mmCIF file with all atom_site columns, C-alpha atoms in Angstrom:
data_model
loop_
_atom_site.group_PDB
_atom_site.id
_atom_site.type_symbol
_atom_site.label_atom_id
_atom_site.label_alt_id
_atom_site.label_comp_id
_atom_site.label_asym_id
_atom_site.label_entity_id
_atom_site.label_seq_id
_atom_site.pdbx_PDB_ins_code
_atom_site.Cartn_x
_atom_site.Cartn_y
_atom_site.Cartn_z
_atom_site.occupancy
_atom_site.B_iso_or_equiv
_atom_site.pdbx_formal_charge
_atom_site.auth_seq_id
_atom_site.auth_comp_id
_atom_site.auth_asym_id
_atom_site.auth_atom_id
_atom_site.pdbx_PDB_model_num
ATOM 1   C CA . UNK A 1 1   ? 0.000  0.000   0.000  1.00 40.00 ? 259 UNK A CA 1
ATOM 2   C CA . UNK A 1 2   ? 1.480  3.393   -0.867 1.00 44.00 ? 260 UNK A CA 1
ATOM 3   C CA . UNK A 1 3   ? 0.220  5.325   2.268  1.00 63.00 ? 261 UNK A CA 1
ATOM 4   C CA . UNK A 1 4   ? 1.831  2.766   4.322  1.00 77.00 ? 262 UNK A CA 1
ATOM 5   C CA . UNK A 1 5   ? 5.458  3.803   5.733  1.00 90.00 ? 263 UNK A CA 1
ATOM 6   C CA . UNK A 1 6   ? 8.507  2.077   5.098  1.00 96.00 ? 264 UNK A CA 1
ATOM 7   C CA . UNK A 1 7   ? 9.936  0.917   7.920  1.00 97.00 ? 265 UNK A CA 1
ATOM 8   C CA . UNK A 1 8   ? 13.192 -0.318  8.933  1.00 98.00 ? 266 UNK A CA 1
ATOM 9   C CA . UNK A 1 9   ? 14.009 -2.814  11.667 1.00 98.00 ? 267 UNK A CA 1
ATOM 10  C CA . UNK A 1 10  ? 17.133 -2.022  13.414 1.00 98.00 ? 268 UNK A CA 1
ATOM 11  C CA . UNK A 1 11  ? 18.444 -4.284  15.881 1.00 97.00 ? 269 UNK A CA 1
ATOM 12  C CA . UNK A 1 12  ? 22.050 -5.895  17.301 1.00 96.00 ? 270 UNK A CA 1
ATOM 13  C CA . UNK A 1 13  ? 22.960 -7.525  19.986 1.00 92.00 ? 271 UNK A CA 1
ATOM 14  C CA . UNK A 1 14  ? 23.767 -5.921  23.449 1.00 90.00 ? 272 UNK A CA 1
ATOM 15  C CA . UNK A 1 15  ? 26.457 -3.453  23.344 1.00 91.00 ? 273 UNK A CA 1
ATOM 16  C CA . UNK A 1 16  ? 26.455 -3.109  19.403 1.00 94.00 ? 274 UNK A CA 1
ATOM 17  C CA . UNK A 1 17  ? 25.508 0.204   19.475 1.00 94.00 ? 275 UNK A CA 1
ATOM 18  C CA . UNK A 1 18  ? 22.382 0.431   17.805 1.00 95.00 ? 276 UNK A CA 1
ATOM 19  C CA . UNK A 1 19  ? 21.234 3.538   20.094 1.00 94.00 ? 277 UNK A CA 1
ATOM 20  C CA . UNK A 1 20  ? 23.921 4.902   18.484 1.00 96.00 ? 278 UNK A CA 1
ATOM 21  C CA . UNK A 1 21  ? 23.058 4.470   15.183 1.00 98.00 ? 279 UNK A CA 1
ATOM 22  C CA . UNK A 1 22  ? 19.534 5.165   15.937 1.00 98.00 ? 280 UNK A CA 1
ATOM 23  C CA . UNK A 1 23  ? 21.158 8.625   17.341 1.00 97.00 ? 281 UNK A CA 1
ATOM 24  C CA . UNK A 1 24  ? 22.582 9.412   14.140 1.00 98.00 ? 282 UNK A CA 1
ATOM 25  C CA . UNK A 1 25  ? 19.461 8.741   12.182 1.00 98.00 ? 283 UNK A CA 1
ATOM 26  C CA . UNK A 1 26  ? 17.582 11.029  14.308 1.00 97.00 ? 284 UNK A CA 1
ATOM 27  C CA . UNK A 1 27  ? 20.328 13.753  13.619 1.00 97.00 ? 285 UNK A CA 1
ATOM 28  C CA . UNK A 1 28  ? 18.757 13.200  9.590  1.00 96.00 ? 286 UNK A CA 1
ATOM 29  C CA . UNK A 1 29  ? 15.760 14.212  10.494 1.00 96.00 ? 287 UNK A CA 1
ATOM 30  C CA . UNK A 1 30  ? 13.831 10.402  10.398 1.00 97.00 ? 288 UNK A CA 1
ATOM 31  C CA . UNK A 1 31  ? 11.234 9.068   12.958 1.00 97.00 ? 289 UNK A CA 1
ATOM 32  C CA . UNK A 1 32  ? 12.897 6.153   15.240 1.00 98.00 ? 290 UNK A CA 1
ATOM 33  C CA . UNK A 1 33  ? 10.234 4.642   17.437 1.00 97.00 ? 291 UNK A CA 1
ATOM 34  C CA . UNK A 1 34  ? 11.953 2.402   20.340 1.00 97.00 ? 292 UNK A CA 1
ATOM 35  C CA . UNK A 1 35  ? 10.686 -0.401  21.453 1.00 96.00 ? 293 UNK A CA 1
ATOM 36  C CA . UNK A 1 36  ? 11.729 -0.598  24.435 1.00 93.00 ? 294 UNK A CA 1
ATOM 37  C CA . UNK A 1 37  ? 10.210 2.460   25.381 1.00 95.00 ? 295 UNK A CA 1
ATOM 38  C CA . UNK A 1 38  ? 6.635  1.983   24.408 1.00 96.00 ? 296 UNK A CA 1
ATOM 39  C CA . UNK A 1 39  ? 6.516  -1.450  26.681 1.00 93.00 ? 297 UNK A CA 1
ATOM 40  C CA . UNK A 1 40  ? 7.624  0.728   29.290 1.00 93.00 ? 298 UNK A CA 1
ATOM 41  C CA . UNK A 1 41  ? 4.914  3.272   28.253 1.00 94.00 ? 299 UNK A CA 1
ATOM 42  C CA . UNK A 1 42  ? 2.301  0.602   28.167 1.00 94.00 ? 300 UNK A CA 1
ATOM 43  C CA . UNK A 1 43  ? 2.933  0.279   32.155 1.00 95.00 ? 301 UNK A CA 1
ATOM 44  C CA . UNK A 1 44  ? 3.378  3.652   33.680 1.00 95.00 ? 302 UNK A CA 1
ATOM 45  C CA . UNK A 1 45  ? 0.838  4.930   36.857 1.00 94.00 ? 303 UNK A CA 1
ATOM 46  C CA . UNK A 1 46  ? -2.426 5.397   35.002 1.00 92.00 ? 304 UNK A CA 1
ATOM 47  C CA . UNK A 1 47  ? -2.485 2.686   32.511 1.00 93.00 ? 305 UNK A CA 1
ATOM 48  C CA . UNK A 1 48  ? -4.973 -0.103  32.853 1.00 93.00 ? 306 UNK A CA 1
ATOM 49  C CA . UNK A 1 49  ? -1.875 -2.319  32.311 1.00 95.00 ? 307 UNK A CA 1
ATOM 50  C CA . UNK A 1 50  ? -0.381 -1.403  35.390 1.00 96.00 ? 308 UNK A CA 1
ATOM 51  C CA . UNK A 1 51  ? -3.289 -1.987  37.322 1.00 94.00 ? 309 UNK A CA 1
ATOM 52  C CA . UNK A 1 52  ? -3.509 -5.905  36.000 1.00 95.00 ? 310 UNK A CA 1
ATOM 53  C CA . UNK A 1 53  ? -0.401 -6.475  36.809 1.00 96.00 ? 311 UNK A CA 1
ATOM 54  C CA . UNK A 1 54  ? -0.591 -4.903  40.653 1.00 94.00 ? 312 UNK A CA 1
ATOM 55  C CA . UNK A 1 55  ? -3.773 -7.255  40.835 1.00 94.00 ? 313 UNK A CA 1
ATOM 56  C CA . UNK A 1 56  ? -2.384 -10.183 39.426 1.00 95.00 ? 314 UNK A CA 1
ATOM 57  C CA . UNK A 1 57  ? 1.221  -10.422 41.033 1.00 94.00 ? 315 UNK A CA 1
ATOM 58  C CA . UNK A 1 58  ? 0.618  -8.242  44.349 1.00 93.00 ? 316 UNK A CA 1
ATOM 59  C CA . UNK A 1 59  ? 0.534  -4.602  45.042 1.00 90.00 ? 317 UNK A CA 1
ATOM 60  C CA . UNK A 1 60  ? 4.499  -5.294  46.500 1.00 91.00 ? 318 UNK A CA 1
ATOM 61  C CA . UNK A 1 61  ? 5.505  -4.619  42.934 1.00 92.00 ? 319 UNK A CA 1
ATOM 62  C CA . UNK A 1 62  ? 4.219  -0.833  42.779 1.00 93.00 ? 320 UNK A CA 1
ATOM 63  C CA . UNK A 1 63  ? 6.719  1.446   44.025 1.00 93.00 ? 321 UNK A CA 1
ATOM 64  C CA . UNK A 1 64  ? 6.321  3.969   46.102 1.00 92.00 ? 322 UNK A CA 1
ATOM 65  C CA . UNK A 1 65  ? 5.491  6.508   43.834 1.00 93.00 ? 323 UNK A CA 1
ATOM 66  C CA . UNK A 1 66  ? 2.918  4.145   41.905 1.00 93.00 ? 324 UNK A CA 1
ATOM 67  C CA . UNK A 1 67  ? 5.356  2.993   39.276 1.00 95.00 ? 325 UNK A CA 1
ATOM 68  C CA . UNK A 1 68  ? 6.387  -0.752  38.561 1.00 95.00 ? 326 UNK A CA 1
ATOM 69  C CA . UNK A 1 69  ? 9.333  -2.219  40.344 1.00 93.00 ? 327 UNK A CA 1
ATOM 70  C CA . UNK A 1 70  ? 10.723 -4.012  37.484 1.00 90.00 ? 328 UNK A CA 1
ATOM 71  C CA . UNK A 1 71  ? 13.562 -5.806  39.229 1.00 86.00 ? 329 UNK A CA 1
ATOM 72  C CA . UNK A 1 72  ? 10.871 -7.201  41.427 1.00 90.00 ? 330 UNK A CA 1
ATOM 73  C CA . UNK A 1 73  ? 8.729  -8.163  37.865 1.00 92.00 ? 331 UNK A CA 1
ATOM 74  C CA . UNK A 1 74  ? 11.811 -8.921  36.090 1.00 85.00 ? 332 UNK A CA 1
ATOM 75  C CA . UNK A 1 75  ? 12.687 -11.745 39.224 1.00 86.00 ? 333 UNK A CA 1
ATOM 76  C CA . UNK A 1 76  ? 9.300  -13.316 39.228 1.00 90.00 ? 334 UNK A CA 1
ATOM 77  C CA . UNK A 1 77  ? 9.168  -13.996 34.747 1.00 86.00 ? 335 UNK A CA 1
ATOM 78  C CA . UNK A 1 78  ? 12.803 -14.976 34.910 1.00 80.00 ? 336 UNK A CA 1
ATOM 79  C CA . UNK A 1 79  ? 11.722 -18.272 37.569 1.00 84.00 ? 337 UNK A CA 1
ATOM 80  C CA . UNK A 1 80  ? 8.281  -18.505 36.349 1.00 90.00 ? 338 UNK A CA 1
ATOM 81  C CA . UNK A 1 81  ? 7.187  -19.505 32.875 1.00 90.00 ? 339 UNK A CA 1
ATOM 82  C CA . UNK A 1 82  ? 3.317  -19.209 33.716 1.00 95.00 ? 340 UNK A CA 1
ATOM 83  C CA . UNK A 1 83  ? 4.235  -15.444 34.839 1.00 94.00 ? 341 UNK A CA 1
ATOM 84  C CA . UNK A 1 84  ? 5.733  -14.866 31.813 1.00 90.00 ? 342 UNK A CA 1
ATOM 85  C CA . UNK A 1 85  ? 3.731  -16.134 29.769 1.00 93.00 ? 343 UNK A CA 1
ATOM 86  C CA . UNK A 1 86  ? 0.658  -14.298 31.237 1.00 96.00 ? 344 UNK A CA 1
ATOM 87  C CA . UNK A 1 87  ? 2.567  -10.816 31.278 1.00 95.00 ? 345 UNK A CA 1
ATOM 88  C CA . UNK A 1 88  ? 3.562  -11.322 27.620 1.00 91.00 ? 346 UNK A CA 1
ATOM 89  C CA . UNK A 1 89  ? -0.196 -11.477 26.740 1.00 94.00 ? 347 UNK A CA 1
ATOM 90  C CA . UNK A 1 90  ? -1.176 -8.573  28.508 1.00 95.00 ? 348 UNK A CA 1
ATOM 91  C CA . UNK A 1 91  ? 1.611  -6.118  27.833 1.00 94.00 ? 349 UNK A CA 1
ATOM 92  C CA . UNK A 1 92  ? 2.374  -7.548  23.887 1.00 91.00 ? 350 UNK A CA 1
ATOM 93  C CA . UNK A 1 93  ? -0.901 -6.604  22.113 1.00 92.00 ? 351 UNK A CA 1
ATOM 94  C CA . UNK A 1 94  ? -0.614 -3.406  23.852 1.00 94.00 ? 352 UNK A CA 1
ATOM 95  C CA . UNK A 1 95  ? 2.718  -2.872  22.717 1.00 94.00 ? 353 UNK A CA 1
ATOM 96  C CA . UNK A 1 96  ? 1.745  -4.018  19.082 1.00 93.00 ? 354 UNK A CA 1
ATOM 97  C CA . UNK A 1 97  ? -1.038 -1.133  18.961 1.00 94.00 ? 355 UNK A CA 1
ATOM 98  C CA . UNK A 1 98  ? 1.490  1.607   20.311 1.00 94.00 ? 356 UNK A CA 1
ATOM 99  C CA . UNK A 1 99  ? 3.830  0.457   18.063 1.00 95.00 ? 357 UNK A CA 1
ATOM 100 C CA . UNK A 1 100 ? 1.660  0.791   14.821 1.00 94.00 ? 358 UNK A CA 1
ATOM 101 C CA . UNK A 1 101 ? 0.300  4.366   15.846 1.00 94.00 ? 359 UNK A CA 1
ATOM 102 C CA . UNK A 1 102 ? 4.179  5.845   15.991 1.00 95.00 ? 360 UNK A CA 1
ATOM 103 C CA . UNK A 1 103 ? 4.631  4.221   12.882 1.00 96.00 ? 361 UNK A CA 1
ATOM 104 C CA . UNK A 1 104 ? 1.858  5.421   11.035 1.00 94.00 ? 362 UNK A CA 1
ATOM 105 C CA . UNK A 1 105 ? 2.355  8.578   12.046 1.00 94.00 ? 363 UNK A CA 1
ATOM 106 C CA . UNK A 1 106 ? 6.360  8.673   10.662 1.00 94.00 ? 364 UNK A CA 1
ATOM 107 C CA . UNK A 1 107 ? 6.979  11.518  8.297  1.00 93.00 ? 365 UNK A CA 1
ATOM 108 C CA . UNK A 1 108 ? 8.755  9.720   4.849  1.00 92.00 ? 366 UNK A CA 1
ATOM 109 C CA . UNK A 1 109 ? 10.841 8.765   3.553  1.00 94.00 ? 367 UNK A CA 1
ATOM 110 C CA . UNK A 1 110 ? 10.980 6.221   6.316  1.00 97.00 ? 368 UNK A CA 1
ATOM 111 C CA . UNK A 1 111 ? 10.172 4.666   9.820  1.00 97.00 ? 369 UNK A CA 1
ATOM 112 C CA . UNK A 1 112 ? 12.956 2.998   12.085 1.00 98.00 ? 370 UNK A CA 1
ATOM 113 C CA . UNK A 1 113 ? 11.804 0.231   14.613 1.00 98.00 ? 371 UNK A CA 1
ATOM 114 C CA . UNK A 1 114 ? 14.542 -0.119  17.057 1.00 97.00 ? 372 UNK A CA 1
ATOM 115 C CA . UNK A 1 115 ? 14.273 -3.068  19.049 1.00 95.00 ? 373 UNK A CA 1
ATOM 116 C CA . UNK A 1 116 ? 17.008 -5.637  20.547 1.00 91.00 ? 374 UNK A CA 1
ATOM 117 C CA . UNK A 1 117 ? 14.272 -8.323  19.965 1.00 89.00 ? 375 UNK A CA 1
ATOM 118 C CA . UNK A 1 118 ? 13.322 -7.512  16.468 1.00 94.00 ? 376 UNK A CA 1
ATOM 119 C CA . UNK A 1 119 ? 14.664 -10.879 15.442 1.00 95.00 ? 377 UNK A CA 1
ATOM 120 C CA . UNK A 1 120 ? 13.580 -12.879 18.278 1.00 89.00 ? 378 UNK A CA 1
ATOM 121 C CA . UNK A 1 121 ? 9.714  -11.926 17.641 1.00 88.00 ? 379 UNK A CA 1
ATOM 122 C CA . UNK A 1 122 ? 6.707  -10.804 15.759 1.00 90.00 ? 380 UNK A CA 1
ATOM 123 C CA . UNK A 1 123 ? 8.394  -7.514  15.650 1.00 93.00 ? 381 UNK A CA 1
ATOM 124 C CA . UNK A 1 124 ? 10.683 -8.289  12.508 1.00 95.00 ? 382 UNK A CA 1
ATOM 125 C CA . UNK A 1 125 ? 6.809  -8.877  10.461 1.00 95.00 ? 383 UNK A CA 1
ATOM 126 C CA . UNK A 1 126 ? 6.454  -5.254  10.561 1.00 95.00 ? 384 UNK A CA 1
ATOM 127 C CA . UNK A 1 127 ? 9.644  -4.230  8.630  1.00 97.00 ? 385 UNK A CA 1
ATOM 128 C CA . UNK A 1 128 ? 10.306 -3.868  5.046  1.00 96.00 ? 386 UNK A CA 1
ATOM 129 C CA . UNK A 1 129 ? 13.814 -4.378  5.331  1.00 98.00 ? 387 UNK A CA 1
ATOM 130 C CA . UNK A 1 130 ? 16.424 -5.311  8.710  1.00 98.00 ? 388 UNK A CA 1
ATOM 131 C CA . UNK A 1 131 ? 19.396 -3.283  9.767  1.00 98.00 ? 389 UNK A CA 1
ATOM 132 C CA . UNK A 1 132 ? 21.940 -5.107  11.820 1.00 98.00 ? 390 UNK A CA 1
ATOM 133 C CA . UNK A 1 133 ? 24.612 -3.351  13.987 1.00 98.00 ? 391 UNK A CA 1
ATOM 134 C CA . UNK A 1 134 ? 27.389 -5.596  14.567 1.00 97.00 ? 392 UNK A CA 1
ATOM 135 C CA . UNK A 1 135 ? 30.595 -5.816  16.265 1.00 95.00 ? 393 UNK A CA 1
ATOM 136 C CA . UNK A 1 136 ? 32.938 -8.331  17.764 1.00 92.00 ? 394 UNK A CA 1
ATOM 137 C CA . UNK A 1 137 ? 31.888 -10.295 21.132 1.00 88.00 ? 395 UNK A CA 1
ATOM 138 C CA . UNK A 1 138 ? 34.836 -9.222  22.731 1.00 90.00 ? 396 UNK A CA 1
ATOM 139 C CA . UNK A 1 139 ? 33.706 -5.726  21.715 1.00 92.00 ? 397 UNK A CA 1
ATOM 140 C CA . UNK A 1 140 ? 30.290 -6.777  22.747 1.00 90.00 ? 398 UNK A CA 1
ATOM 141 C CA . UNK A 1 141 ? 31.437 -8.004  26.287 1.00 88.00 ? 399 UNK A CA 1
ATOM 142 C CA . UNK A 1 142 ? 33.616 -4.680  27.206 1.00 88.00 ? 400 UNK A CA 1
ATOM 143 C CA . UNK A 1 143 ? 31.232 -2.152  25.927 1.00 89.00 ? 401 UNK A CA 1
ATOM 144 C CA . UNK A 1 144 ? 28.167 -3.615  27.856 1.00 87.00 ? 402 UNK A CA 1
ATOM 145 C CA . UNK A 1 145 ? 29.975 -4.189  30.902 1.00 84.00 ? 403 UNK A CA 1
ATOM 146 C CA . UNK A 1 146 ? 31.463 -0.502  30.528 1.00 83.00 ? 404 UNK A CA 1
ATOM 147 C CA . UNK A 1 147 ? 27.637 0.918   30.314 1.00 81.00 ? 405 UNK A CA 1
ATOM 148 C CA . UNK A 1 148 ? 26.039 -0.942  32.417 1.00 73.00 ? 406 UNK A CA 1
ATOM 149 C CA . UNK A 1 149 ? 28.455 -1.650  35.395 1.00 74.00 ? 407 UNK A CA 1
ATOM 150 C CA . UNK A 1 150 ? 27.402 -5.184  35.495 1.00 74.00 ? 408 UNK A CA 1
ATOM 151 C CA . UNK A 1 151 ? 30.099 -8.131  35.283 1.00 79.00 ? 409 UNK A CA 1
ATOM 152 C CA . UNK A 1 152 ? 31.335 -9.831  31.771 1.00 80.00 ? 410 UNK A CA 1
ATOM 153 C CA . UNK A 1 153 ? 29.681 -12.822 32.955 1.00 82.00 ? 411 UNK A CA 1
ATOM 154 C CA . UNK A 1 154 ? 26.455 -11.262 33.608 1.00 80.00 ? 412 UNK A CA 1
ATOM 155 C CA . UNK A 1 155 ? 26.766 -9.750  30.075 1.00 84.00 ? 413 UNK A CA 1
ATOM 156 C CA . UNK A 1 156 ? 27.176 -12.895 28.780 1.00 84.00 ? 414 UNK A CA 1
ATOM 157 C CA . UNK A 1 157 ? 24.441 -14.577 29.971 1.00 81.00 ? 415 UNK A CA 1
ATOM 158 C CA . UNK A 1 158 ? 22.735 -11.688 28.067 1.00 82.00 ? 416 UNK A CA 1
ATOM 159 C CA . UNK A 1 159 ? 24.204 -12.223 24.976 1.00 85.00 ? 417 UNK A CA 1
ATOM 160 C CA . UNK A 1 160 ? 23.196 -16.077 25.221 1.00 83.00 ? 418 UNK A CA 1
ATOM 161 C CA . UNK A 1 161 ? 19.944 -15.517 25.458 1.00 79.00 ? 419 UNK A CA 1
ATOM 162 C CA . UNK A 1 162 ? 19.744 -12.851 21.898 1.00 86.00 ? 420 UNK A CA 1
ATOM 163 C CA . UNK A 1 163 ? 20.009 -14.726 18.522 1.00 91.00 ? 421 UNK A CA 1
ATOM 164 C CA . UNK A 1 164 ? 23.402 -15.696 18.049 1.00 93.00 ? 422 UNK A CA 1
ATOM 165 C CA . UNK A 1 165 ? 25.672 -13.570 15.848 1.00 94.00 ? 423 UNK A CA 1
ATOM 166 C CA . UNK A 1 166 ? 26.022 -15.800 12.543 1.00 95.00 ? 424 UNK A CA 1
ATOM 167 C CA . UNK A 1 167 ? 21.961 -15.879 12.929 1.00 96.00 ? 425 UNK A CA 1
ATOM 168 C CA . UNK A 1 168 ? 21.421 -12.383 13.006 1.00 96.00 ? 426 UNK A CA 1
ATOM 169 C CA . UNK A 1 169 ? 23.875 -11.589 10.646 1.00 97.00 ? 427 UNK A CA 1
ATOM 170 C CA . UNK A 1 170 ? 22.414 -13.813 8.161  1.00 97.00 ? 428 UNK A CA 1
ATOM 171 C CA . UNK A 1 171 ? 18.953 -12.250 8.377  1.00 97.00 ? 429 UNK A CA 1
ATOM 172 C CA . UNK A 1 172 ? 20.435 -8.470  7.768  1.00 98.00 ? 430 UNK A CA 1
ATOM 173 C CA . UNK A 1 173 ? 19.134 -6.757  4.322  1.00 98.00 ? 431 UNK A CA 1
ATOM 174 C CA . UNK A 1 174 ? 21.879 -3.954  5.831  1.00 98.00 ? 432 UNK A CA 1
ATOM 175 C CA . UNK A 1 175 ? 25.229 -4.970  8.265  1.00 98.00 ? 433 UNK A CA 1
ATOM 176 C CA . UNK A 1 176 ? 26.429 -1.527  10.077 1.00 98.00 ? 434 UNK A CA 1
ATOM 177 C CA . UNK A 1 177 ? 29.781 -2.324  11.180 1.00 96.00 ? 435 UNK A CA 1
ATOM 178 C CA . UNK A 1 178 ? 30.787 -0.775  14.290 1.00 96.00 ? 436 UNK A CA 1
ATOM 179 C CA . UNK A 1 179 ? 34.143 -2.277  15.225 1.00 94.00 ? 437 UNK A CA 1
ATOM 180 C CA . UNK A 1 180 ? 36.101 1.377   14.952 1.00 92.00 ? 438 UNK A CA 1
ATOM 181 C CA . UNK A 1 181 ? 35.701 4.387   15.517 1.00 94.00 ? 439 UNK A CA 1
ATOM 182 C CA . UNK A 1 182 ? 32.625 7.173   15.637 1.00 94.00 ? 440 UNK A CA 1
ATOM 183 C CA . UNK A 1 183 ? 33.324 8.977   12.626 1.00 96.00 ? 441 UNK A CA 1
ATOM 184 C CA . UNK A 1 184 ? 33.542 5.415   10.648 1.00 96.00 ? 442 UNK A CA 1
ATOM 185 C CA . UNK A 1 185 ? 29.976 4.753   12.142 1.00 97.00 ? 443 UNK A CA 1
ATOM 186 C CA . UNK A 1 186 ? 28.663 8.113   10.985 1.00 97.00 ? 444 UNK A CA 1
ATOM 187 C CA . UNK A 1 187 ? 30.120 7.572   7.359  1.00 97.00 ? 445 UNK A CA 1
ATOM 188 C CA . UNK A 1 188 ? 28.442 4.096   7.478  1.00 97.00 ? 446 UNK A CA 1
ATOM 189 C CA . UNK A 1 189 ? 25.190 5.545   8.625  1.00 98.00 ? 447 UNK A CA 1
ATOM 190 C CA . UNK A 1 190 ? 25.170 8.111   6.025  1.00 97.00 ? 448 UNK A CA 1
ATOM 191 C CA . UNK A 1 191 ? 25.443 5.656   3.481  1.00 98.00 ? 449 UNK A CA 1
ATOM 192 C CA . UNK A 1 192 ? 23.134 3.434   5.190  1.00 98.00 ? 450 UNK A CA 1
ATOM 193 C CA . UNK A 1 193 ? 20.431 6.588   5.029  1.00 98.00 ? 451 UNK A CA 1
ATOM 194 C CA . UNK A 1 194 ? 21.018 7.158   1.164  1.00 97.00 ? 452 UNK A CA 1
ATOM 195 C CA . UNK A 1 195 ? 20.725 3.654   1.161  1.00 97.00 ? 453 UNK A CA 1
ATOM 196 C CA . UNK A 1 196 ? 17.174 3.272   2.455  1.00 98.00 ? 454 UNK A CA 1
ATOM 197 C CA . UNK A 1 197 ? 15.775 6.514   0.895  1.00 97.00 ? 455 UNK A CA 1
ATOM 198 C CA . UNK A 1 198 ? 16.394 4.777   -2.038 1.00 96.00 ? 456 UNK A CA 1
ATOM 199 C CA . UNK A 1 199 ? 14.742 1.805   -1.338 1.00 96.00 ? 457 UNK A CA 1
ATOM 200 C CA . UNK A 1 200 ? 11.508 3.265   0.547  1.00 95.00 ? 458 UNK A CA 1
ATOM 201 C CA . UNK A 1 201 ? 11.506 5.298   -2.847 1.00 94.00 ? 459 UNK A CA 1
ATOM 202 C CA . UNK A 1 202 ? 11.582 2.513   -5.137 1.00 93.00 ? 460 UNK A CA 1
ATOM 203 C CA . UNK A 1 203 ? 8.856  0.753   -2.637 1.00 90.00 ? 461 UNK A CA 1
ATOM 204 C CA . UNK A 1 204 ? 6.638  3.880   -3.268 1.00 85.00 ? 462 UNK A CA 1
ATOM 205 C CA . UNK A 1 205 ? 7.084  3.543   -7.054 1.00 87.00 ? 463 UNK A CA 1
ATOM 206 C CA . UNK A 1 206 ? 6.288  -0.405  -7.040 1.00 86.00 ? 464 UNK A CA 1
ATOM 207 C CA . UNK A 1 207 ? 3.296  0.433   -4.597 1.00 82.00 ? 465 UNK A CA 1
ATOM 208 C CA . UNK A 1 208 ? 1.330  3.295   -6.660 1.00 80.00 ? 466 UNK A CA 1
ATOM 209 C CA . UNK A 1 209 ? 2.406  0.857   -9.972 1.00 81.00 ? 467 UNK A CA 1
ATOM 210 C CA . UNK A 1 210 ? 1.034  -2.229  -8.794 1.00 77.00 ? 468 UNK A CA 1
ATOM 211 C CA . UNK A 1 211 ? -1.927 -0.832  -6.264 1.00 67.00 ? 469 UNK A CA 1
#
């Protein structure tokens, strides 16, 4: 359909540096909706989410200000796969809804979905075409530690849990290597942006050819 955006998945594993890239898209004047941020929008004080999940698992997991304590959450799904697999239907049509609105509402030439799980669900379905950051596991293993002030081994359990990097790799329309340094990232992701003009104009042209 021709009034439907073009969207690009973006995605990598932790500490690629796809906020980064995301960053420099933004910069370029394009519409990046996170996904981690609308499932934490879903949940904030005042959403009828919020209040399922208070009911269901225990008022102990509101904070004292009213928000979610998502350690608290985070503990229970990680030891229970019924709890998990009831918060995932609450929370994921939600998130599918919020998700399509910010889309629909990106100004052309295109959309970005940024998502660390864009491979590992549904999420990928919406995309027209997948953008990979990548760099080594090494690189992977000091970065995240170096952001996050957890431990490499905590980072690695991380990183066993995402898609593994031959897997991801191997589903990329676009591989943004981001081994050296930041002005080698924003040359990449300047060619990377002429890139996928190009292609959400040639969409367009297919679109309002074929309706």
């Amino acid at each position: 359909m021709a009034d439907q955006p073009f969207v690009v998945g973006l995605t990598g594993g932790i500490g690629s540096g796809k906020s980064s890239v995301a960053a420099l898209l933004r910069e370029r004047g394009v519409s990046v909706v996170d996904a981690d941020q609308v499932a934490r929008q879903v949940v904030e004080p005042g959403q009828p989410a919020l209040a399922a999940i208070a009911e269901h698992f225990g008022a102990q997991l509101l904070l004292a200000d009213g928000g979610l304590d998502r350690a608290a959450l985070r503990q229970i799904i990680f030891t229970d796969p019924a709890a998990k697999q009831w918060l995932e239907q609450l929370t994921h049509p939600l998130i599918g809804t919020e998700l399509s609105r910010q889309l629909a509402a990106a100004p052309p030439p295109y959309a970005v979905l940024e998502s660390p799980l864009l491979l590992e669900t549904e999420q990928h379905q919406r995309c027209d075409v997948i953008v990979v950051v990548d760099v080594t596991p090494a690189q992977q293993l000091a970065r995240a530690a170096q952001r996050d002030g957890n431990s490499e081994a905590q980072i690695q359990r991380i990183i066993d849990a995402q898609l593994p990097r031959p897997a991801r790799l191997a589903r990329a329309d676009y591989v943004v290597d981001n081994s050296a340094s930041p002005a080698a990232l924003a040359g990449q992701v300047e060619q990377l942006h002429q890139s996928l003009c190009a292609a959400s104009a040639q969409t367009y042209k297919e679109s309002r050819e074929n309706p």
